[in-house]
mmCIF file of C-alpha atoms in Angstrom:
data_model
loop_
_atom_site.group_PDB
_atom_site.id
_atom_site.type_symbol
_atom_site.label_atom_id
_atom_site.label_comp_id
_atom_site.label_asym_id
_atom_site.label_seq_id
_atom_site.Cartn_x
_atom_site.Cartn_y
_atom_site.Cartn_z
ATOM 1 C CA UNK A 30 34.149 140.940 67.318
ATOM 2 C CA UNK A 31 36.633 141.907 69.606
ATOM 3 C CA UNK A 32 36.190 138.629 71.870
ATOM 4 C CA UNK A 33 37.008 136.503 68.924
ATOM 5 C CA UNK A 34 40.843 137.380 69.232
ATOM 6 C CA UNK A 35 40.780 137.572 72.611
ATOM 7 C CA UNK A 36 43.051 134.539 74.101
ATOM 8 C CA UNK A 37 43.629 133.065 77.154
ATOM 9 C CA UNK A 38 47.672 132.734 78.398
ATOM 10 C CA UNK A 39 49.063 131.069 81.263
ATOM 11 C CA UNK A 40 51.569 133.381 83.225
ATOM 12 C CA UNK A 41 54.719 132.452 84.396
ATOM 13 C CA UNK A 42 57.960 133.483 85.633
ATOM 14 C CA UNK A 43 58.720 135.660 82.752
ATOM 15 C CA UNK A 44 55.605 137.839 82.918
ATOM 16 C CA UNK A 45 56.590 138.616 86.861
ATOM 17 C CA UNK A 46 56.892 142.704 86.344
ATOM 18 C CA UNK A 47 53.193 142.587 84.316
ATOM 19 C CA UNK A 48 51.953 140.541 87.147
ATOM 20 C CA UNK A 49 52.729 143.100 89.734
ATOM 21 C CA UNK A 50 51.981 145.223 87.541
ATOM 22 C CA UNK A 51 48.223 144.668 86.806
ATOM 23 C CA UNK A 52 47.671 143.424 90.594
ATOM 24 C CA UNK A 53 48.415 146.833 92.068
ATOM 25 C CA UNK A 54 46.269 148.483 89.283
ATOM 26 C CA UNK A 55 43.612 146.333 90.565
ATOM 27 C CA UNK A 56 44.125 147.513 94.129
ATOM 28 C CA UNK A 57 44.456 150.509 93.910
ATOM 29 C CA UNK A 58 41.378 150.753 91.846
ATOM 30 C CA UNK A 59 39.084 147.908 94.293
ATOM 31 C CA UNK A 60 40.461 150.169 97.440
ATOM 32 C CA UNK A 61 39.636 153.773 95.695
ATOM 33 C CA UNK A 62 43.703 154.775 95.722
ATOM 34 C CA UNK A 63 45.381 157.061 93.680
ATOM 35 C CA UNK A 64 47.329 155.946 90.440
ATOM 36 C CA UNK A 65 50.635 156.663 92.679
ATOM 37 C CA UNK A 66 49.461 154.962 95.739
ATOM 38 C CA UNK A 67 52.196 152.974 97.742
ATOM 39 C CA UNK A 68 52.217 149.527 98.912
ATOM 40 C CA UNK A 69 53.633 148.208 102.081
ATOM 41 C CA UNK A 70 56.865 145.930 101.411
ATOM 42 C CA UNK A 71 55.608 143.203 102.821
ATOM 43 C CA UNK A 72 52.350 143.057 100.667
ATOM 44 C CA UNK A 73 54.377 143.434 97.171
ATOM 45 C CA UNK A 74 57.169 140.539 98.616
ATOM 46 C CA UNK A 75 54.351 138.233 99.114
ATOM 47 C CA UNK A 76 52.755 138.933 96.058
ATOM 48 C CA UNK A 77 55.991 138.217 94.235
ATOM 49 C CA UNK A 78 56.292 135.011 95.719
ATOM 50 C CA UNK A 79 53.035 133.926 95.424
ATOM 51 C CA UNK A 80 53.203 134.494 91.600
ATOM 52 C CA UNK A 81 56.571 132.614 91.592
ATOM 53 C CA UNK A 82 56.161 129.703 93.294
ATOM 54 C CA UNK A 83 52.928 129.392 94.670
ATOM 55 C CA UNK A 84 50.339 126.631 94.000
ATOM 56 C CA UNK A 85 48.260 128.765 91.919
ATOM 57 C CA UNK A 86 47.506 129.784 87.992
ATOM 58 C CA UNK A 87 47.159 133.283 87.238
ATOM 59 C CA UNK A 88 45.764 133.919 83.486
ATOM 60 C CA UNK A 89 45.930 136.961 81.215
ATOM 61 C CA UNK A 90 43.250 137.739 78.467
ATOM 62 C CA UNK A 91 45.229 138.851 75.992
ATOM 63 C CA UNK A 92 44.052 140.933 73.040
ATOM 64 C CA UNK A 93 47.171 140.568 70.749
ATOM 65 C CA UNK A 94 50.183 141.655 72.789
ATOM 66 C CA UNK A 95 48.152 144.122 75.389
ATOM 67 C CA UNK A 96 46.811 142.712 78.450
ATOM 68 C CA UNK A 97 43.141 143.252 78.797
ATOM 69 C CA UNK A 98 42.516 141.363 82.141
ATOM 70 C CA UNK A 99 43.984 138.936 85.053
ATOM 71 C CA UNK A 100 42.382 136.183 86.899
ATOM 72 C CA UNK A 101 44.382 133.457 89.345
ATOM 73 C CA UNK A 102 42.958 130.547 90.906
ATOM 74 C CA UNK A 103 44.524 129.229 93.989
ATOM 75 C CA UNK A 104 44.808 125.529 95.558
ATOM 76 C CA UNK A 105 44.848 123.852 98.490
ATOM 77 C CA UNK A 106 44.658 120.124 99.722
ATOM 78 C CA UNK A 107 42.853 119.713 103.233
ATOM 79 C CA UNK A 108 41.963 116.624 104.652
ATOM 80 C CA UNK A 109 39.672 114.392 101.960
ATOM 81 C CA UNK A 110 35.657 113.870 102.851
ATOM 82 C CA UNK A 111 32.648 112.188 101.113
ATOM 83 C CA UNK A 112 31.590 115.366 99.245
ATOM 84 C CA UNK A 113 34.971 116.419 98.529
ATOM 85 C CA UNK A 114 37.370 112.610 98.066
ATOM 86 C CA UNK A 115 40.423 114.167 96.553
ATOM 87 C CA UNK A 116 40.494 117.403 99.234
ATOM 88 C CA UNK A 117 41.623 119.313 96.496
ATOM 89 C CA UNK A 118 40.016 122.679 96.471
ATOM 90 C CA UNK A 119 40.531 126.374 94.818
ATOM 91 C CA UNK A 120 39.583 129.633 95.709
ATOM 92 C CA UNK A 121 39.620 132.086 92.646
ATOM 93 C CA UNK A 122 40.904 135.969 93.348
ATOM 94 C CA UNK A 123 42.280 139.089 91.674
ATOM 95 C CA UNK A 124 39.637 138.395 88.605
ATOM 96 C CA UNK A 125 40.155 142.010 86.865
ATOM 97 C CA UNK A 126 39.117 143.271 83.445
ATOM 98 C CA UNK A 127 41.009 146.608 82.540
ATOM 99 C CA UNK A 128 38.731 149.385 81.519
ATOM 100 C CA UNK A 129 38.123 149.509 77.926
ATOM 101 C CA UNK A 130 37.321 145.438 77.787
ATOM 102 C CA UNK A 131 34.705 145.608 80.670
ATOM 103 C CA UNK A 132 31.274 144.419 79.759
ATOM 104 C CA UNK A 133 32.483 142.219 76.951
ATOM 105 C CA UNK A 134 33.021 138.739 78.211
ATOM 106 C CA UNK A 135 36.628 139.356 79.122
ATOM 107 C CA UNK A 136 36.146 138.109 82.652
ATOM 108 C CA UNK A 137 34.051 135.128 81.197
ATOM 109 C CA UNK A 138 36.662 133.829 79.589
ATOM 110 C CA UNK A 139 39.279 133.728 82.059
ATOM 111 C CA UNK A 140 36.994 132.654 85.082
ATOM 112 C CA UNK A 141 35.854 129.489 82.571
ATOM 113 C CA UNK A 142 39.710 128.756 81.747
ATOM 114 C CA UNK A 143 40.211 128.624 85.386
ATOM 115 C CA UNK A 144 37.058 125.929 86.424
ATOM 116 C CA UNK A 145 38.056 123.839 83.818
ATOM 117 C CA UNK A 146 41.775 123.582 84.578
ATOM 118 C CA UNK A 147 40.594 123.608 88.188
ATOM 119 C CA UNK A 148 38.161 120.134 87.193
ATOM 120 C CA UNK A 149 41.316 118.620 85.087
ATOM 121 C CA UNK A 150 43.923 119.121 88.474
ATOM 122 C CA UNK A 151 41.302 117.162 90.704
ATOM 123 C CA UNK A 152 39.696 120.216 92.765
ATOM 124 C CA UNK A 153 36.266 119.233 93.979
ATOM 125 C CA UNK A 154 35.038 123.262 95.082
ATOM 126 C CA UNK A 155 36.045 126.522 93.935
ATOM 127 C CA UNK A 156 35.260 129.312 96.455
ATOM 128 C CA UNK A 157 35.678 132.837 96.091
ATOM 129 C CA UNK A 158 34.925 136.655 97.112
ATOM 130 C CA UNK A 159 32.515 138.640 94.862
ATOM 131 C CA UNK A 160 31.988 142.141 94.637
ATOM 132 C CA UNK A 161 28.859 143.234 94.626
ATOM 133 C CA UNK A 162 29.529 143.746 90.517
ATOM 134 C CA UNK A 163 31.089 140.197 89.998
ATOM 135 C CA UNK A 164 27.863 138.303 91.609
ATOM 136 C CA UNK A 165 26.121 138.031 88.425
ATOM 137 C CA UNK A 166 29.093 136.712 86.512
ATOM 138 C CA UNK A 167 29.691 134.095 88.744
ATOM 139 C CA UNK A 168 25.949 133.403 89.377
ATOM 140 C CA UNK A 169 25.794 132.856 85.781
ATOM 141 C CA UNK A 170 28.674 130.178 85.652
ATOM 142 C CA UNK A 171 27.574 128.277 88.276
ATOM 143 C CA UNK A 172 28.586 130.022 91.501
ATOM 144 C CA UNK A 173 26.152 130.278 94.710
ATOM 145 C CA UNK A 174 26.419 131.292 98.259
ATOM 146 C CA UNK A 175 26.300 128.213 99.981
ATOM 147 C CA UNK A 176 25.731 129.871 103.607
ATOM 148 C CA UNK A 177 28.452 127.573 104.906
ATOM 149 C CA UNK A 178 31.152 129.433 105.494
ATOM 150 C CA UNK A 179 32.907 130.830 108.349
ATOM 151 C CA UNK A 180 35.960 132.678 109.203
ATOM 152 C CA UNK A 181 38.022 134.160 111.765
ATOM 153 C CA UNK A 182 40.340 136.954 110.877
ATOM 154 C CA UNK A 183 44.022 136.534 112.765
ATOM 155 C CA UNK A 184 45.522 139.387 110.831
#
């Protein structure tokens, strides 16, 4: 029932302050922080500016005018190769369902919304970070650990 009202929006500019918003609620729950917990500067700067003008698409499910979850998929263009010809790939974060909507498909929706706009701008992978509760969600679209991966942390 409630999933049949349930939409999809593109963000923009104008939602900036909800933006913020809901991605420090998701921090500070993901990290265990309290309600009140304080960011560094530099962390809620970046943010900003990612939402406004980076190469990305951050979604809302929206359940009439309240905002029942966030998901944003990011890209980036590296050099092209057989499997992947236009080098376009995305890496989706910062997929949250508030409580209250959890369990119902909320997250569904947004991740799906997000491979197929990902498929229409050309991206040939879409990577991402799973919790331990997101793994069967993203199993269940399509996802898998390819065992590929490697990384080197220069923060």
């Amino acid at each position: 029932e409630k999933m049949k009202k349930m939409q999809v929006k593109k963000t923009s500019a104008e939602n900036i302050e909800e933006l913020m918003e809901i991605r420090l609620e998701m921090l500070r729950e993901v990290n265990g922080l309290a309600p009140d917990a304080v960011f560094a500067p530099d962390l809620v700067a970046h943010s900003r500016e990612y939402f406004l003008h980076g190469d990305q698409t951050t979604v809302f499910a929206m359940d009439g005018e309240r905002i029942a979850g966030c998901a944003s998929i990011s890209y980036i263009t590296v050099m092209p190769t057989f499997d992947h010809p236009t080098g376009r790939r995305a890496h989706l974060m910062n997929i949250y369902t508030r409580a209250g909507y959890r369990r119902q498909g909320v997250g569904r929706l947004m991740v799906q919304f997000l491979i197929d706009e990902a498929k229409a701008r050309g991206a040939t992978e879409i990577s991402l970070d799973a919790t331990q509760k997101g793994v069967p969600l993203y199993q269940s679209l399509g996802f898998a650990f390819n065992g590929e991966a490697m990384n080197i942390s220069l923060g």
